[in-house]
Each structure stands twice: as structure tokens, then as C-alpha cells.
Amino acid sequence: MLVVLLAIGVVTAAPLPPLKSVTPPGVRIGVAVNQAQSDGRDQAALAIVTAQFNSISPENLLKWEVVHPEPDRYDFGPADRYVEFGRQAGMFVVGHVLLWHEQTPPWVFAGKAGGRVDRDTLLPRLREHILTVIGRYRGRIGGWDVVNEALDEDGSLRKTPWLEAVGEDYLVKAFEFAREADPGAELYYNDYNLWKPAKRAGAIRIVNELRARGLRVDGIGEQAHWGIADPPIAEVDTAIGELSAGTGVKVMLTELDIDVLPRDPDMWGADLSKKAKIRAATNIYPNGLPDDQQRRLARRYADIFGLVVKHRDKVRRVTFWGVTDAQSWLHDFPIPGRVNYPLLWDHQGRPKPALGAVVEALRGTR
Ligand code: G3I
């Protein structure tokens, strides 16, 4: 009982050990940092990063539109500082992301003579981008999300400009170019909702097809942008087991956060006035997360990290998508302007009961 009360923060306990000191050997514990952090402006968050984690991911600054905004212009300043911060702090540094259909500037998909780009134009652009970006950080970025979100919910390939212009082998090409650029880097496929069977089958198919061609694939990332009750924990359990057994590569939870606010199917595609109504109805904790909800969040995280312990031979990394609640993208998704509480440190950077619950779930595994 005392353990439960400590874990959910009802009883004040001794200072908690850092997450990285209780994570099972062989499992990396990571966090996504934003530019204010990797530039050194947000020192309070940085103190948490260096004390608690042994891996970092870049929330936005290595995405195509940031690092390669124009055909002949790369802007490596923020990414250089991110990589250098990680190396100085002895972190495993992740690269995110080389090929995605979002946050890719329009010029990438524009044809040379106007109109839409074709395969013979787009593939050399992709190769040049991947060789330049990976090449710059060869030996310093340890693993790359090579392709992000290639799948529709039914497990078929998403109808993106990559698929339309290049054809189905665009994934093969991306992984070939990545291995060419840094044969020593780990290479990953990353997507969300892989706890859903049809989409998971698609991801397993992708990884197996790549490996059948002799390409390097080290891991499959389930982003893990999850809700307070969905997906049911049993489905996460099944997903980790099947992703591992179906591919033979390591499983990673790459963008973990827990949305505590209600979702409404109408949030997607609502017009402005409807959005305002939905926001008013679902922004239910504007002044702080109540204690009972803190406990609920703590239990949710305890369940998730119970599975990390159970599957520690299959899970290679768990990365939180942000350091403190103040940083989270979930204030603006699925609709902008709500106050959310998805992470382990609160808006002021104070540890939440969920942190104690994660430590408690992990403790004793080292
Ligand atoms: O940089 C501009 C800034 O100049 C401008 O003043 C500001 C005004 O809103 O916008 C800034 O850009 C925002 C950017 O984050 C940096 O904060 C974009 O509008 C915003 O769309 C962008 O959101 C990011 C989102 O990816 C884009 O799709 C989130 O921070 C980031 O957390 C999120 O991360 C993705 C993963 O890469 C892939 N998986 C899903 C995950 C959540 O969407």
C-alpha cells in the first residue's frame, strides 16, 4: 500500500532516482527537445534532460523544411547545436526525420517544368538530402527515423507525394540512401497507431520487405501518442509482442505522451466557430490537473512502464515527446488552445505523481 501511495504521490517520499538509473539495461530512455532547449535558452528543462535521460530526439529541427528550406540552402545551425549538446552530455542522439509527407517544403514536390514532380526528379532530391544530412552527422547521430508515417489506418501505403511520384519502392530507396550515407547508424521505420492490428500488419510488411532486400533496419517505432484510456493496455502488450515477433527488429516507443483531454471526432475538419464550441466543451482543466486525474495519469504510466519491464528484451528505447507539460504539442492538437498535461513534469517543471509511478514501475529491473 505504501508503495502505491508513494507512486501516486500521496505520501512525500525521498528524492526519486533519475529515470536513466532505473531503466533496464539495454533500454534507452529518451526525450524530445525543442530548439529553445538545444540552444541553451531553457536551462531549467535542460537540467531535467541531462539528469534524467540518456537519449535525445529533435522535436522539429531536423525536419526537411527546417534544415533544407530551399534547394540550394541548408540551415544546419540549430541541428549542429542539438547534436553537440547531446554529445557533450553523453547522450544517444536520434535523428528525426528524413522522409515524411509533412513539414517538407513545397519545392521538394514541384516538377522542374512546373506541375507535379516525377520519379526521376524526386529520387535524386531525396538522395542528395539524405546524403547531406546524415553525412554531416556521420558517427555522431546514432540512429535515424528514415521514413515516418507511410501507412494509412488500413495498413496500405498512404497516398503521399512520395508514393505518387516515386512508386512503392520509395521506402527501399530511402533506406538504401541512408545506409550509403552512414553504414554505422541505426535505421528505423516510425509510425503511429501500430497498436491497431491492420496498421501494425502494414508496418511489419514494410520492415520485412526492406530486410528481404538486405537493407538495414534496426527498429520499428510506435509513436505512442496515446490517450488516458485508449489504447487498452492489453492491446499495447499485444502490439509490442507482435511487432517484435513479426519482424525480428527492436521495438521503440518513440514519441510517448498521454492526452488527458476528451477527443471528439468533430475536432478534425471543424470550421472555426465549431472549433470554438468544441474547445469550450473539452478544455476541462484550464487551471491545473485535479488530484484524481493526476492519479489516473500516474496509473496509466505505471501500466505502460510495466509493459516496458515485461518486454525489456524487445524494447530498445522509450522516448517522451517533450520534457515538461509546457512544451507539449498537445495544447494545439487536435484543436488549438487547450491546456493539456501529457508528460512527467508539469508546466512549471515540477515532477508530477506520474514520474514517481514510472520510477516505481522500473525500479528493481537493474
Ligand atoms: O516555427 C514556427 C514559428 O516560427 C511560428 O511563430 C509558430 C506559430 O505557430 O509556428 C512555428 O512552427 C510550429 C512548429 O511546430 C515549431 O513549434 C508549427 O506551426 C507546428 O505545426 C509545429 O508542430 C510540430 C508538428 O510535429 C508538425 O507536424 C510539433 O511541434 C511537433 O511536436 C510534431 O511532432 C510530430 C512528429 O514529428 C511526428 N509524429 C507526430 C508528432 C506530433 O504531431
mmCIF file of C-alpha atoms in Angstrom, residues 1-352:
data_model
loop_
_atom_site.group_PDB
_atom_site.id
_atom_site.type_symbol
_atom_site.label_atom_id
_atom_site.label_comp_id
_atom_site.label_asym_id
_atom_site.label_seq_id
_atom_site.Cartn_x
_atom_site.Cartn_y
_atom_site.Cartn_z
ATOM 1 C CA MET A 1 0.000 0.000 0.000
ATOM 2 C CA LEU A 2 2.805 2.377 0.919
ATOM 3 C CA VAL A 3 4.391 1.692 -2.445
ATOM 4 C CA VAL A 4 1.153 2.643 -4.223
ATOM 5 C CA LEU A 5 0.730 5.794 -2.157
ATOM 6 C CA LEU A 6 4.332 6.767 -2.833
ATOM 7 C CA ALA A 7 3.974 6.047 -6.529
ATOM 8 C CA ILE A 8 0.936 8.264 -6.906
ATOM 9 C CA GLY A 9 2.440 10.990 -4.819
ATOM 10 C CA VAL A 10 0.093 10.873 -1.845
ATOM 11 C CA VAL A 11 2.986 10.365 0.555
ATOM 12 C CA THR A 12 6.044 12.582 0.292
ATOM 13 C CA ALA A 13 8.995 10.313 -0.320
ATOM 14 C CA ALA A 14 12.764 10.595 -0.523
ATOM 15 C CA PRO A 15 14.042 12.165 -3.766
ATOM 16 C CA LEU A 16 13.429 9.879 -6.709
ATOM 17 C CA PRO A 17 16.340 8.266 -8.526
ATOM 18 C CA PRO A 18 16.836 9.506 -12.105
ATOM 19 C CA LEU A 19 14.889 7.632 -14.760
ATOM 20 C CA LYS A 20 18.073 6.542 -16.530
ATOM 21 C CA SER A 21 19.330 4.899 -13.342
ATOM 22 C CA VAL A 22 16.294 2.621 -13.062
ATOM 23 C CA THR A 23 15.671 1.830 -16.741
ATOM 24 C CA PRO A 24 16.534 -1.795 -17.583
ATOM 25 C CA PRO A 25 19.978 -2.357 -19.107
ATOM 26 C CA GLY A 26 19.734 -2.257 -22.885
ATOM 27 C CA VAL A 27 16.716 0.062 -22.893
ATOM 28 C CA ARG A 28 17.368 3.721 -23.682
ATOM 29 C CA ILE A 29 15.216 6.348 -22.015
ATOM 30 C CA GLY A 30 14.851 9.442 -24.161
ATOM 31 C CA VAL A 31 13.127 12.771 -24.563
ATOM 32 C CA ALA A 32 12.369 15.119 -27.440
ATOM 33 C CA VAL A 33 13.983 18.526 -27.063
ATOM 34 C CA ASN A 34 12.923 21.732 -28.769
ATOM 35 C CA GLN A 35 15.200 24.437 -30.095
ATOM 36 C CA ALA A 36 14.958 26.638 -27.001
ATOM 37 C CA GLN A 37 16.398 23.703 -25.104
ATOM 38 C CA SER A 38 19.130 22.600 -27.502
ATOM 39 C CA ASP A 39 20.138 26.252 -27.996
ATOM 40 C CA GLY A 40 20.594 26.511 -24.222
ATOM 41 C CA ARG A 41 17.873 29.126 -23.591
ATOM 42 C CA ASP A 42 15.657 26.824 -21.489
ATOM 43 C CA GLN A 43 18.148 25.847 -18.804
ATOM 44 C CA ALA A 44 15.514 24.547 -16.396
ATOM 45 C CA ALA A 45 14.334 21.936 -18.898
ATOM 46 C CA LEU A 46 17.933 21.117 -19.844
ATOM 47 C CA ALA A 47 18.725 20.298 -16.230
ATOM 48 C CA ILE A 48 15.929 17.717 -16.311
ATOM 49 C CA VAL A 49 17.158 16.316 -19.638
ATOM 50 C CA THR A 50 20.743 15.794 -18.506
ATOM 51 C CA ALA A 51 19.818 14.444 -15.076
ATOM 52 C CA GLN A 52 17.113 12.020 -16.179
ATOM 53 C CA PHE A 53 17.617 10.805 -19.759
ATOM 54 C CA ASN A 54 20.307 9.086 -21.850
ATOM 55 C CA SER A 55 18.884 9.777 -25.319
ATOM 56 C CA ILE A 56 17.510 12.829 -27.111
ATOM 57 C CA SER A 57 15.361 13.340 -30.195
ATOM 58 C CA PRO A 58 14.853 16.652 -32.033
ATOM 59 C CA GLU A 59 11.203 17.695 -31.903
ATOM 60 C CA ASN A 60 11.374 19.739 -35.138
ATOM 61 C CA LEU A 61 14.818 20.995 -36.045
ATOM 62 C CA LEU A 62 15.966 18.153 -38.305
ATOM 63 C CA LYS A 63 12.773 18.091 -40.343
ATOM 64 C CA TRP A 64 13.212 18.857 -44.035
ATOM 65 C CA GLU A 65 11.557 22.311 -44.003
ATOM 66 C CA VAL A 66 13.819 23.442 -41.156
ATOM 67 C CA VAL A 67 17.147 22.018 -42.231
ATOM 68 C CA HIS A 68 16.766 22.262 -46.037
ATOM 69 C CA PRO A 69 14.265 25.047 -46.752
ATOM 70 C CA GLU A 70 15.419 25.776 -50.314
ATOM 71 C CA PRO A 71 17.009 23.576 -52.978
ATOM 72 C CA ASP A 72 20.486 25.030 -52.543
ATOM 73 C CA ARG A 73 20.245 26.128 -48.918
ATOM 74 C CA TYR A 74 20.737 24.068 -45.796
ATOM 75 C CA ASP A 75 20.432 25.629 -42.354
ATOM 76 C CA PHE A 76 22.399 23.411 -40.018
ATOM 77 C CA GLY A 77 22.880 25.857 -37.130
ATOM 78 C CA PRO A 78 20.135 24.572 -34.788
ATOM 79 C CA ALA A 79 20.856 20.933 -35.679
ATOM 80 C CA ASP A 80 24.586 21.377 -35.059
ATOM 81 C CA ARG A 81 23.852 22.758 -31.590
ATOM 82 C CA TYR A 82 21.405 19.908 -30.886
ATOM 83 C CA VAL A 83 23.956 17.243 -31.839
ATOM 84 C CA GLU A 84 26.738 18.953 -29.918
ATOM 85 C CA PHE A 85 24.577 19.255 -26.801
ATOM 86 C CA GLY A 86 23.784 15.543 -26.969
ATOM 87 C CA ARG A 87 27.396 14.537 -27.454
ATOM 88 C CA GLN A 88 28.646 16.761 -24.634
ATOM 89 C CA ALA A 89 26.036 15.241 -22.341
ATOM 90 C CA GLY A 90 26.938 11.682 -23.383
ATOM 91 C CA MET A 91 23.516 11.021 -24.876
ATOM 92 C CA PHE A 92 22.466 8.630 -27.641
ATOM 93 C CA VAL A 93 21.456 11.194 -30.272
ATOM 94 C CA VAL A 94 18.500 10.409 -32.550
ATOM 95 C CA GLY A 95 17.775 11.972 -35.945
ATOM 96 C CA HIS A 96 14.124 12.704 -36.794
ATOM 97 C CA VAL A 97 13.180 12.598 -39.667
ATOM 98 C CA LEU A 98 14.441 12.082 -43.241
ATOM 99 C CA LEU A 99 11.314 11.330 -45.242
ATOM 100 C CA TRP A 100 7.835 12.455 -44.233
ATOM 101 C CA HIS A 101 4.895 13.918 -46.143
ATOM 102 C CA GLU A 102 4.549 16.764 -43.611
ATOM 103 C CA GLN A 103 6.965 19.587 -42.828
ATOM 104 C CA THR A 104 8.503 19.099 -46.254
ATOM 105 C CA PRO A 105 8.740 22.332 -48.251
ATOM 106 C CA PRO A 106 6.659 22.604 -51.447
ATOM 107 C CA TRP A 107 9.727 22.872 -53.709
ATOM 108 C CA VAL A 108 10.554 19.214 -52.996
ATOM 109 C CA PHE A 109 7.341 18.091 -54.695
ATOM 110 C CA ALA A 110 7.407 20.644 -57.528
ATOM 111 C CA GLY A 111 8.293 19.439 -61.034
ATOM 112 C CA LYS A 112 11.210 21.035 -62.863
ATOM 113 C CA ALA A 113 8.955 22.425 -65.572
ATOM 114 C CA GLY A 114 6.074 23.232 -63.255
ATOM 115 C CA GLY A 115 3.357 20.722 -62.355
ATOM 116 C CA ARG A 116 3.985 17.707 -60.205
ATOM 117 C CA VAL A 117 7.352 16.155 -59.631
ATOM 118 C CA ASP A 118 8.232 12.847 -61.294
ATOM 119 C CA ARG A 119 10.304 9.917 -60.059
ATOM 120 C CA ASP A 120 13.457 10.895 -61.949
ATOM 121 C CA THR A 121 13.427 14.332 -60.355
ATOM 122 C CA LEU A 122 12.344 13.384 -56.837
ATOM 123 C CA LEU A 123 14.702 10.450 -56.210
ATOM 124 C CA PRO A 124 17.885 12.485 -56.791
ATOM 125 C CA ARG A 125 16.460 15.195 -54.485
ATOM 126 C CA LEU A 126 15.841 12.578 -51.797
ATOM 127 C CA ARG A 127 19.302 11.065 -52.207
ATOM 128 C CA GLU A 128 21.048 14.427 -52.072
ATOM 129 C CA HIS A 129 19.068 15.404 -48.951
ATOM 130 C CA ILE A 130 19.733 12.150 -47.122
ATOM 131 C CA LEU A 131 23.426 12.008 -48.021
ATOM 132 C CA THR A 132 23.940 15.619 -46.995
ATOM 133 C CA VAL A 133 22.036 15.491 -43.713
ATOM 134 C CA ILE A 134 23.129 12.068 -42.488
ATOM 135 C CA GLY A 135 26.595 12.648 -43.903
ATOM 136 C CA ARG A 136 27.095 15.777 -41.826
ATOM 137 C CA TYR A 137 26.406 13.875 -38.606
ATOM 138 C CA ARG A 138 28.007 10.572 -39.594
ATOM 139 C CA GLY A 139 29.188 8.807 -36.466
ATOM 140 C CA ARG A 140 27.525 11.405 -34.230
ATOM 141 C CA ILE A 141 23.802 10.769 -34.716
ATOM 142 C CA GLY A 142 23.356 7.179 -33.608
ATOM 143 C CA GLY A 143 20.000 6.354 -35.176
ATOM 144 C CA TRP A 144 17.615 7.845 -37.744
ATOM 145 C CA ASP A 145 13.879 7.774 -38.305
ATOM 146 C CA VAL A 146 14.311 7.197 -42.032
ATOM 147 C CA VAL A 147 10.640 7.112 -43.006
ATOM 148 C CA ASN A 148 7.772 8.464 -40.915
ATOM 149 C CA GLU A 149 4.047 7.689 -41.238
ATOM 150 C CA ALA A 150 3.996 5.880 -44.587
ATOM 151 C CA LEU A 151 0.823 3.970 -43.732
ATOM 152 C CA ASP A 152 -2.914 4.557 -43.791
ATOM 153 C CA GLU A 153 -5.009 3.129 -40.989
ATOM 154 C CA ASP A 154 -5.924 0.045 -43.055
ATOM 155 C CA GLY A 155 -2.257 -0.884 -43.445
ATOM 156 C CA SER A 156 -1.936 0.158 -47.092
ATOM 157 C CA LEU A 157 0.610 2.749 -48.180
ATOM 158 C CA ARG A 158 -0.589 6.298 -47.581
ATOM 159 C CA LYS A 159 -1.260 8.299 -50.751
ATOM 160 C CA THR A 160 1.539 10.813 -50.332
ATOM 161 C CA PRO A 161 3.509 12.713 -52.984
ATOM 162 C CA TRP A 162 6.352 10.251 -52.313
ATOM 163 C CA LEU A 163 4.177 7.295 -53.306
ATOM 164 C CA GLU A 164 2.584 9.105 -56.215
ATOM 165 C CA ALA A 165 5.810 10.356 -57.751
ATOM 166 C CA VAL A 166 8.261 7.561 -56.985
ATOM 167 C CA GLY A 167 6.093 4.465 -56.558
ATOM 168 C CA GLU A 168 6.061 1.841 -53.814
ATOM 169 C CA ASP A 169 9.825 1.429 -53.717
ATOM 170 C CA TYR A 170 10.371 4.922 -52.297
ATOM 171 C CA LEU A 171 10.890 3.319 -48.890
ATOM 172 C CA VAL A 172 13.528 0.993 -50.323
ATOM 173 C CA LYS A 173 15.318 3.949 -51.853
ATOM 174 C CA ALA A 174 15.229 5.958 -48.615
ATOM 175 C CA PHE A 175 16.742 3.093 -46.628
ATOM 176 C CA GLU A 176 19.369 2.471 -49.345
ATOM 177 C CA PHE A 177 20.417 6.123 -49.310
ATOM 178 C CA ALA A 178 20.526 6.198 -45.510
ATOM 179 C CA ARG A 179 22.787 3.165 -45.301
ATOM 180 C CA GLU A 180 25.008 4.614 -48.004
ATOM 181 C CA ALA A 181 25.289 7.868 -46.029
ATOM 182 C CA ASP A 182 26.265 6.254 -42.711
ATOM 183 C CA PRO A 183 26.621 2.462 -42.642
ATOM 184 C CA GLY A 184 27.153 2.628 -38.883
ATOM 185 C CA ALA A 185 23.890 4.395 -37.967
ATOM 186 C CA GLU A 186 20.815 2.564 -36.729
ATOM 187 C CA LEU A 187 17.866 2.989 -39.126
ATOM 188 C CA TYR A 188 14.191 2.959 -38.119
ATOM 189 C CA TYR A 189 10.668 2.934 -39.526
ATOM 190 C CA ASN A 190 8.367 5.156 -37.411
ATOM 191 C CA ASP A 191 4.549 5.447 -37.353
ATOM 192 C CA TYR A 192 1.565 5.903 -35.054
ATOM 193 C CA ASN A 193 -1.378 3.634 -34.159
ATOM 194 C CA LEU A 194 0.661 0.479 -34.640
ATOM 195 C CA TRP A 195 -1.345 -0.929 -31.746
ATOM 196 C CA LYS A 196 -4.164 -1.276 -34.314
ATOM 197 C CA PRO A 197 -3.866 -4.706 -35.985
ATOM 198 C CA ALA A 198 -4.340 -3.665 -39.640
ATOM 199 C CA LYS A 199 -1.846 -0.817 -39.464
ATOM 200 C CA ARG A 200 0.589 -2.957 -37.479
ATOM 201 C CA ALA A 201 0.421 -5.619 -40.225
ATOM 202 C CA GLY A 202 1.361 -2.920 -42.730
ATOM 203 C CA ALA A 203 4.378 -1.852 -40.697
ATOM 204 C CA ILE A 204 5.525 -5.448 -40.281
ATOM 205 C CA ARG A 205 5.195 -5.930 -44.035
ATOM 206 C CA ILE A 206 7.286 -2.805 -44.731
ATOM 207 C CA VAL A 207 10.091 -3.833 -42.392
ATOM 208 C CA ASN A 208 10.161 -7.395 -43.717
ATOM 209 C CA GLU A 209 10.263 -6.243 -47.325
ATOM 210 C CA LEU A 210 13.175 -3.944 -46.575
ATOM 211 C CA ARG A 211 15.062 -6.665 -44.745
ATOM 212 C CA ALA A 212 14.329 -9.204 -47.503
ATOM 213 C CA ARG A 213 16.262 -6.892 -49.828
ATOM 214 C CA GLY A 214 19.207 -6.992 -47.462
ATOM 215 C CA LEU A 215 18.643 -3.457 -46.183
ATOM 216 C CA ARG A 216 19.499 -2.372 -42.669
ATOM 217 C CA VAL A 217 16.512 -1.861 -40.340
ATOM 218 C CA ASP A 218 17.277 -1.753 -36.621
ATOM 219 C CA GLY A 219 13.979 -0.757 -35.127
ATOM 220 C CA ILE A 220 10.309 -0.112 -35.557
ATOM 221 C CA GLY A 221 8.890 2.897 -33.723
ATOM 222 C CA GLU A 222 5.350 3.113 -32.376
ATOM 223 C CA GLN A 223 4.992 6.813 -31.686
ATOM 224 C CA ALA A 224 2.765 6.175 -28.636
ATOM 225 C CA HIS A 225 0.709 9.364 -28.737
ATOM 226 C CA TRP A 226 -1.903 7.710 -26.571
ATOM 227 C CA GLY A 227 -4.941 8.662 -24.511
ATOM 228 C CA ILE A 228 -5.666 8.208 -20.841
ATOM 229 C CA ALA A 229 -7.690 5.046 -21.552
ATOM 230 C CA ASP A 230 -7.051 4.275 -25.214
ATOM 231 C CA PRO A 231 -5.470 2.077 -26.405
ATOM 232 C CA PRO A 232 -6.336 -0.528 -23.762
ATOM 233 C CA ILE A 233 -3.114 -1.694 -22.133
ATOM 234 C CA ALA A 234 -3.713 -5.282 -23.311
ATOM 235 C CA GLU A 235 -3.568 -4.037 -26.905
ATOM 236 C CA VAL A 236 -0.255 -2.320 -26.280
ATOM 237 C CA ASP A 237 1.019 -5.580 -24.780
ATOM 238 C CA THR A 238 -0.028 -7.492 -27.905
ATOM 239 C CA ALA A 239 1.408 -4.827 -30.190
ATOM 240 C CA ILE A 240 4.889 -4.916 -28.647
ATOM 241 C CA GLY A 241 4.952 -8.706 -28.798
ATOM 242 C CA GLU A 242 3.764 -8.900 -32.406
ATOM 243 C CA LEU A 243 5.933 -6.070 -33.734
ATOM 244 C CA SER A 244 8.941 -7.874 -32.321
ATOM 245 C CA ALA A 245 7.957 -11.409 -33.310
ATOM 246 C CA GLY A 246 6.771 -10.305 -36.771
ATOM 247 C CA THR A 247 9.968 -8.526 -37.759
ATOM 248 C CA GLY A 248 12.832 -9.632 -35.518
ATOM 249 C CA VAL A 249 13.839 -5.981 -35.012
ATOM 250 C CA LYS A 250 13.697 -3.980 -31.805
ATOM 251 C CA VAL A 251 10.550 -2.089 -30.814
ATOM 252 C CA MET A 252 10.669 1.523 -29.653
ATOM 253 C CA LEU A 253 8.063 3.842 -28.150
ATOM 254 C CA THR A 254 9.347 6.946 -29.870
ATOM 255 C CA GLU A 255 7.008 9.855 -29.043
ATOM 256 C CA LEU A 256 5.281 8.878 -25.825
ATOM 257 C CA ASP A 257 2.726 11.239 -24.277
ATOM 258 C CA ILE A 258 -0.743 10.806 -22.789
ATOM 259 C CA ASP A 259 -3.567 13.135 -23.834
ATOM 260 C CA VAL A 260 -5.753 13.668 -20.744
ATOM 261 C CA LEU A 261 -8.404 15.738 -22.546
ATOM 262 C CA PRO A 262 -11.537 14.446 -24.277
ATOM 263 C CA ARG A 263 -11.414 13.964 -28.023
ATOM 264 C CA ASP A 264 -14.359 14.468 -30.298
ATOM 265 C CA PRO A 265 -14.481 13.107 -33.870
ATOM 266 C CA ASP A 266 -15.748 16.511 -34.981
ATOM 267 C CA MET A 267 -12.437 18.121 -33.966
ATOM 268 C CA TRP A 268 -10.999 17.106 -37.315
ATOM 269 C CA GLY A 269 -12.208 19.357 -40.073
ATOM 270 C CA ALA A 270 -14.455 21.545 -37.912
ATOM 271 C CA ASP A 271 -14.859 25.157 -39.009
ATOM 272 C CA LEU A 272 -13.694 27.967 -36.722
ATOM 273 C CA SER A 273 -16.966 28.535 -34.876
ATOM 274 C CA LYS A 274 -17.479 24.821 -34.324
ATOM 275 C CA LYS A 275 -13.899 24.520 -33.121
ATOM 276 C CA ALA A 276 -14.529 27.281 -30.592
ATOM 277 C CA LYS A 277 -17.540 25.402 -29.227
ATOM 278 C CA ILE A 278 -15.648 22.110 -29.022
ATOM 279 C CA ARG A 279 -12.733 23.875 -27.338
ATOM 280 C CA ALA A 280 -15.001 25.385 -24.704
ATOM 281 C CA ALA A 281 -16.596 21.998 -24.016
ATOM 282 C CA THR A 282 -13.373 19.963 -23.879
ATOM 283 C CA ASN A 283 -10.817 22.328 -22.320
ATOM 284 C CA ILE A 284 -11.844 20.883 -18.979
ATOM 285 C CA TYR A 285 -8.736 21.549 -16.854
ATOM 286 C CA PRO A 286 -7.779 25.145 -17.712
ATOM 287 C CA ASN A 287 -6.337 25.834 -14.248
ATOM 288 C CA GLY A 288 -4.464 22.647 -13.422
ATOM 289 C CA LEU A 289 -4.907 18.887 -13.419
ATOM 290 C CA PRO A 290 -7.035 17.785 -10.433
ATOM 291 C CA ASP A 291 -5.552 15.249 -7.997
ATOM 292 C CA ASP A 292 -7.784 12.395 -9.083
ATOM 293 C CA GLN A 293 -6.672 12.926 -12.686
ATOM 294 C CA GLN A 294 -3.020 13.113 -11.619
ATOM 295 C CA ARG A 295 -3.503 9.701 -10.051
ATOM 296 C CA ARG A 296 -5.205 8.399 -13.177
ATOM 297 C CA LEU A 297 -2.306 9.614 -15.312
ATOM 298 C CA ALA A 298 0.162 8.024 -12.879
ATOM 299 C CA ARG A 299 -1.628 4.672 -13.118
ATOM 300 C CA ARG A 300 -1.642 4.884 -16.915
ATOM 301 C CA TYR A 301 2.102 5.489 -16.990
ATOM 302 C CA ALA A 302 2.672 2.715 -14.433
ATOM 303 C CA ASP A 303 0.798 0.298 -16.713
ATOM 304 C CA ILE A 304 2.848 1.358 -19.747
ATOM 305 C CA PHE A 305 6.174 1.029 -17.959
ATOM 306 C CA GLY A 306 5.056 -2.300 -16.530
ATOM 307 C CA LEU A 307 4.984 -3.448 -20.148
ATOM 308 C CA VAL A 308 8.390 -1.912 -20.837
ATOM 309 C CA VAL A 309 9.735 -4.053 -17.983
ATOM 310 C CA LYS A 310 7.870 -7.140 -19.196
ATOM 311 C CA HIS A 311 9.175 -6.708 -22.761
ATOM 312 C CA ARG A 312 12.612 -5.359 -21.898
ATOM 313 C CA ASP A 313 14.262 -7.916 -24.188
ATOM 314 C CA LYS A 314 12.264 -6.484 -27.137
ATOM 315 C CA VAL A 315 12.095 -2.758 -26.338
ATOM 316 C CA ARG A 316 15.197 -0.749 -27.269
ATOM 317 C CA ARG A 317 14.086 2.787 -26.416
ATOM 318 C CA VAL A 318 11.265 4.780 -24.869
ATOM 319 C CA THR A 319 11.269 8.492 -25.754
ATOM 320 C CA PHE A 320 8.886 11.078 -24.265
ATOM 321 C CA TRP A 321 7.627 13.715 -26.704
ATOM 322 C CA GLY A 322 8.700 16.682 -24.635
ATOM 323 C CA VAL A 323 10.326 17.470 -21.286
ATOM 324 C CA THR A 324 7.623 19.380 -19.392
ATOM 325 C CA ASP A 325 3.927 19.911 -19.992
ATOM 326 C CA ALA A 326 4.703 23.481 -21.049
ATOM 327 C CA GLN A 327 6.410 22.188 -24.193
ATOM 328 C CA SER A 328 3.754 19.780 -25.433
ATOM 329 C CA TRP A 329 2.269 19.930 -28.945
ATOM 330 C CA LEU A 330 -0.974 18.638 -27.401
ATOM 331 C CA HIS A 331 -2.081 22.129 -26.363
ATOM 332 C CA ASP A 332 -2.761 22.656 -30.062
ATOM 333 C CA PHE A 333 -3.882 19.242 -31.236
ATOM 334 C CA PRO A 334 -6.448 18.119 -32.332
ATOM 335 C CA ILE A 335 -7.680 21.677 -31.845
ATOM 336 C CA PRO A 336 -5.640 24.680 -30.766
ATOM 337 C CA GLY A 337 -5.903 26.499 -27.483
ATOM 338 C CA ARG A 338 -6.462 23.866 -24.783
ATOM 339 C CA VAL A 339 -4.385 23.234 -21.661
ATOM 340 C CA ASN A 340 -3.024 19.686 -21.597
ATOM 341 C CA TYR A 341 -0.951 17.657 -19.115
ATOM 342 C CA PRO A 342 0.617 14.741 -21.002
ATOM 343 C CA LEU A 343 4.155 14.410 -19.582
ATOM 344 C CA LEU A 344 6.009 13.652 -16.320
ATOM 345 C CA TRP A 345 6.942 17.224 -15.355
ATOM 346 C CA ASP A 346 4.281 19.923 -15.023
ATOM 347 C CA HIS A 347 4.028 23.341 -16.662
ATOM 348 C CA GLN A 348 6.412 24.770 -14.068
ATOM 349 C CA GLY A 349 8.893 21.918 -14.455
ATOM 350 C CA ARG A 350 7.968 20.213 -11.182
ATOM 351 C CA PRO A 351 7.786 16.405 -11.089
ATOM 352 C CA LYS A 352 4.255 15.015 -11.271
#
